[in-house]
Amino acid sequence: MLFNIVAAFIIPWIAGIFLVRKDFKLFLLIAPFAAFVAIIFDVLGFHFDFWRIDPEYETEPIAAMPMYFGVYPILAGFLFLAIKRTPFHPIVIILFFSLITTIIEGTGVWINLVHYSNGWTIYWTYVSYLLAYLVCYGYFLLLKKHVSI
């Protein structure tokens, strides 16, 4: 579990300091929703036995908690910072961030931290991250209508 905390929480938050300094308001608006989406997707994956994360606990999402509050909200924050500040189309940026997040999880599979089952593959992982980021993008568009970001 120490590895999960360091790799999925502490290291992302070190990078997240830059994000918080660049656009604190954006981070405050996006990070909690991104964590919520990550929890929903992960709990569904655990329920359908598509994956498990080491170390195993009776309540499986405990091992993923550093990810819910570390890597996922930080990456989502950087995603929307990139959407706001680059000339690329948002879908291109979302596709790219889905790939980066999939590579990060693929590393977890490679080092035997994440285990797939019931037909789940790294390709389905990409699709799930793409869907999660698209849900967050919908939220971002809704925010833009009601809040200046």
mmCIF file of C-alpha atoms in Angstrom:
data_model
loop_
_atom_site.group_PDB
_atom_site.id
_atom_site.type_symbol
_atom_site.label_atom_id
_atom_site.label_comp_id
_atom_site.label_asym_id
_atom_site.label_seq_id
_atom_site.Cartn_x
_atom_site.Cartn_y
_atom_site.Cartn_z
ATOM 1 C CA MET A 1 0.000 0.000 0.000
ATOM 2 C CA LEU A 2 2.959 2.298 0.588
ATOM 3 C CA PHE A 3 3.818 2.035 -3.109
ATOM 4 C CA ASN A 4 0.234 3.030 -4.022
ATOM 5 C CA ILE A 5 0.422 6.066 -1.753
ATOM 6 C CA VAL A 6 3.779 7.233 -3.107
ATOM 7 C CA ALA A 7 3.191 6.476 -6.807
ATOM 8 C CA ALA A 8 -0.493 7.404 -7.067
ATOM 9 C CA PHE A 9 -0.838 10.185 -4.486
ATOM 10 C CA ILE A 10 2.413 11.859 -3.438
ATOM 11 C CA ILE A 11 4.135 11.991 -6.846
ATOM 12 C CA PRO A 12 1.022 13.286 -8.651
ATOM 13 C CA TRP A 13 0.553 15.949 -5.970
ATOM 14 C CA ILE A 14 4.135 17.107 -6.436
ATOM 15 C CA ALA A 15 3.229 17.745 -10.086
ATOM 16 C CA GLY A 16 -0.145 19.059 -8.944
ATOM 17 C CA ILE A 17 1.489 21.949 -7.104
ATOM 18 C CA PHE A 18 2.242 23.445 -10.537
ATOM 19 C CA LEU A 19 -1.386 22.965 -11.555
ATOM 20 C CA VAL A 20 -2.742 24.532 -8.379
ATOM 21 C CA ARG A 21 -0.446 27.535 -8.851
ATOM 22 C CA LYS A 22 -1.387 27.948 -12.526
ATOM 23 C CA ASP A 23 -5.165 27.754 -12.165
ATOM 24 C CA PHE A 24 -6.419 27.211 -8.620
ATOM 25 C CA LYS A 25 -10.059 27.915 -9.494
ATOM 26 C CA LEU A 26 -10.056 25.362 -12.315
ATOM 27 C CA PHE A 27 -8.486 22.793 -10.027
ATOM 28 C CA LEU A 28 -11.067 23.411 -7.294
ATOM 29 C CA LEU A 29 -13.904 22.990 -9.770
ATOM 30 C CA ILE A 30 -12.595 19.949 -11.658
ATOM 31 C CA ALA A 31 -10.695 17.823 -9.118
ATOM 32 C CA PRO A 32 -13.620 16.790 -6.877
ATOM 33 C CA PHE A 33 -15.767 15.832 -9.855
ATOM 34 C CA ALA A 34 -12.900 13.878 -11.436
ATOM 35 C CA ALA A 35 -12.379 11.982 -8.163
ATOM 36 C CA PHE A 36 -16.117 11.229 -8.042
ATOM 37 C CA VAL A 37 -16.096 9.895 -11.624
ATOM 38 C CA ALA A 38 -13.002 7.783 -10.883
ATOM 39 C CA ILE A 39 -14.678 6.245 -7.844
ATOM 40 C CA ILE A 40 -17.837 5.402 -9.804
ATOM 41 C CA PHE A 41 -15.915 3.791 -12.665
ATOM 42 C CA ASP A 42 -13.601 1.883 -10.307
ATOM 43 C CA VAL A 43 -16.346 0.574 -8.054
ATOM 44 C CA LEU A 44 -18.202 -0.699 -11.116
ATOM 45 C CA GLY A 45 -15.020 -2.391 -12.353
ATOM 46 C CA PHE A 46 -14.481 -4.018 -8.961
ATOM 47 C CA HIS A 47 -18.133 -5.092 -8.792
ATOM 48 C CA PHE A 48 -18.022 -6.781 -12.195
ATOM 49 C CA ASP A 49 -14.622 -8.298 -11.343
ATOM 50 C CA PHE A 50 -12.918 -6.663 -14.316
ATOM 51 C CA TRP A 51 -9.860 -5.786 -12.257
ATOM 52 C CA ARG A 52 -8.326 -5.809 -8.850
ATOM 53 C CA ILE A 53 -5.540 -3.767 -7.345
ATOM 54 C CA ASP A 54 -2.893 -5.009 -4.949
ATOM 55 C CA PRO A 55 -2.820 -5.162 -2.046
ATOM 56 C CA GLU A 56 -6.190 -6.868 -1.834
ATOM 57 C CA TYR A 57 -8.620 -5.775 0.841
ATOM 58 C CA GLU A 58 -12.096 -6.977 1.722
ATOM 59 C CA THR A 59 -13.283 -3.577 0.508
ATOM 60 C CA GLU A 60 -11.369 -3.409 -2.757
ATOM 61 C CA PRO A 61 -11.508 0.357 -3.424
ATOM 62 C CA ILE A 62 -9.287 0.950 -0.375
ATOM 63 C CA ALA A 63 -6.188 0.053 -2.431
ATOM 64 C CA ALA A 64 -7.317 2.537 -5.093
ATOM 65 C CA MET A 65 -7.934 5.457 -2.722
ATOM 66 C CA PRO A 66 -4.553 7.087 -3.419
ATOM 67 C CA MET A 67 -5.505 7.088 -7.109
ATOM 68 C CA TYR A 68 -8.941 8.604 -6.463
ATOM 69 C CA PHE A 69 -7.426 11.577 -4.651
ATOM 70 C CA GLY A 70 -4.072 11.744 -6.409
ATOM 71 C CA VAL A 71 -3.423 10.752 -9.985
ATOM 72 C CA TYR A 72 -7.007 11.008 -11.318
ATOM 73 C CA PRO A 73 -7.905 14.531 -10.148
ATOM 74 C CA ILE A 74 -4.414 15.820 -10.949
ATOM 75 C CA LEU A 75 -4.486 14.405 -14.486
ATOM 76 C CA ALA A 76 -8.001 15.769 -14.992
ATOM 77 C CA GLY A 77 -6.814 19.165 -13.815
ATOM 78 C CA PHE A 78 -3.948 19.105 -16.312
ATOM 79 C CA LEU A 79 -6.369 17.916 -19.002
ATOM 80 C CA PHE A 80 -8.614 20.933 -18.573
ATOM 81 C CA LEU A 81 -5.690 23.298 -18.181
ATOM 82 C CA ALA A 82 -4.495 22.012 -21.571
ATOM 83 C CA ILE A 83 -7.983 22.396 -23.044
ATOM 84 C CA LYS A 84 -8.124 25.992 -21.829
ATOM 85 C CA ARG A 85 -4.612 26.995 -22.874
ATOM 86 C CA THR A 86 -3.724 25.138 -26.056
ATOM 87 C CA PRO A 87 -5.031 25.557 -29.608
ATOM 88 C CA PHE A 88 -5.733 21.838 -30.026
ATOM 89 C CA HIS A 89 -9.305 20.588 -30.285
ATOM 90 C CA PRO A 90 -10.568 19.308 -26.902
ATOM 91 C CA ILE A 91 -11.264 15.835 -28.317
ATOM 92 C CA VAL A 92 -7.626 15.492 -29.425
ATOM 93 C CA ILE A 93 -6.462 16.469 -25.944
ATOM 94 C CA ILE A 94 -8.927 14.047 -24.336
ATOM 95 C CA LEU A 95 -7.722 11.219 -26.602
ATOM 96 C CA PHE A 96 -4.128 12.028 -25.654
ATOM 97 C CA PHE A 97 -4.839 12.151 -21.901
ATOM 98 C CA SER A 98 -6.781 8.883 -22.161
ATOM 99 C CA LEU A 99 -3.681 7.334 -23.717
ATOM 100 C CA ILE A 100 -1.372 8.737 -21.021
ATOM 101 C CA THR A 101 -3.665 7.482 -18.251
ATOM 102 C CA THR A 102 -3.881 4.068 -19.936
ATOM 103 C CA ILE A 103 -0.083 3.902 -20.135
ATOM 104 C CA ILE A 104 0.112 4.682 -16.421
ATOM 105 C CA GLU A 105 -2.329 1.873 -15.655
ATOM 106 C CA GLY A 106 -0.537 -0.398 -18.127
ATOM 107 C CA THR A 107 2.578 0.123 -16.053
ATOM 108 C CA GLY A 108 0.568 -1.044 -13.034
ATOM 109 C CA VAL A 109 -0.416 -4.164 -14.970
ATOM 110 C CA TRP A 110 3.180 -4.709 -16.055
ATOM 111 C CA ILE A 111 4.484 -4.586 -12.465
ATOM 112 C CA ASN A 112 1.625 -6.825 -11.241
ATOM 113 C CA LEU A 113 -0.103 -4.124 -9.209
ATOM 114 C CA VAL A 114 -3.259 -4.212 -11.358
ATOM 115 C CA HIS A 115 -4.798 -7.505 -12.486
ATOM 116 C CA TYR A 116 -7.436 -7.854 -15.212
ATOM 117 C CA SER A 117 -10.087 -10.567 -15.468
ATOM 118 C CA ASN A 118 -13.451 -11.361 -17.101
ATOM 119 C CA GLY A 119 -12.238 -10.282 -20.539
ATOM 120 C CA TRP A 120 -10.970 -6.873 -19.462
ATOM 121 C CA THR A 121 -7.932 -5.698 -21.417
ATOM 122 C CA ILE A 122 -5.771 -2.608 -21.725
ATOM 123 C CA TYR A 123 -7.926 -1.631 -24.721
ATOM 124 C CA TRP A 124 -11.066 -1.574 -22.543
ATOM 125 C CA THR A 125 -9.043 0.461 -20.060
ATOM 126 C CA TYR A 126 -8.460 3.077 -22.757
ATOM 127 C CA VAL A 127 -12.185 3.153 -23.546
ATOM 128 C CA SER A 128 -13.068 3.528 -19.854
ATOM 129 C CA TYR A 129 -10.654 6.451 -19.423
ATOM 130 C CA LEU A 130 -11.952 8.037 -22.597
ATOM 131 C CA LEU A 131 -15.522 7.771 -21.286
ATOM 132 C CA ALA A 132 -14.538 9.105 -17.867
ATOM 133 C CA TYR A 133 -12.755 12.096 -19.406
ATOM 134 C CA LEU A 134 -15.713 12.736 -21.714
ATOM 135 C CA VAL A 135 -18.031 12.770 -18.697
ATOM 136 C CA CYS A 136 -15.672 15.253 -17.046
ATOM 137 C CA TYR A 137 -15.604 17.307 -20.247
ATOM 138 C CA GLY A 138 -19.401 17.483 -20.175
ATOM 139 C CA TYR A 139 -19.140 18.772 -16.624
ATOM 140 C CA PHE A 140 -16.497 21.286 -17.747
ATOM 141 C CA LEU A 141 -18.815 22.578 -20.486
ATOM 142 C CA LEU A 142 -21.632 22.884 -17.949
ATOM 143 C CA LEU A 143 -19.337 24.788 -15.608
ATOM 144 C CA LYS A 144 -18.328 27.174 -18.402
ATOM 145 C CA LYS A 145 -21.991 28.125 -18.852
ATOM 146 C CA HIS A 146 -22.443 29.067 -15.206
ATOM 147 C CA VAL A 147 -18.998 29.978 -13.839
ATOM 148 C CA SER A 148 -16.187 32.008 -15.315
ATOM 149 C CA ILE A 149 -13.263 29.619 -15.718
#
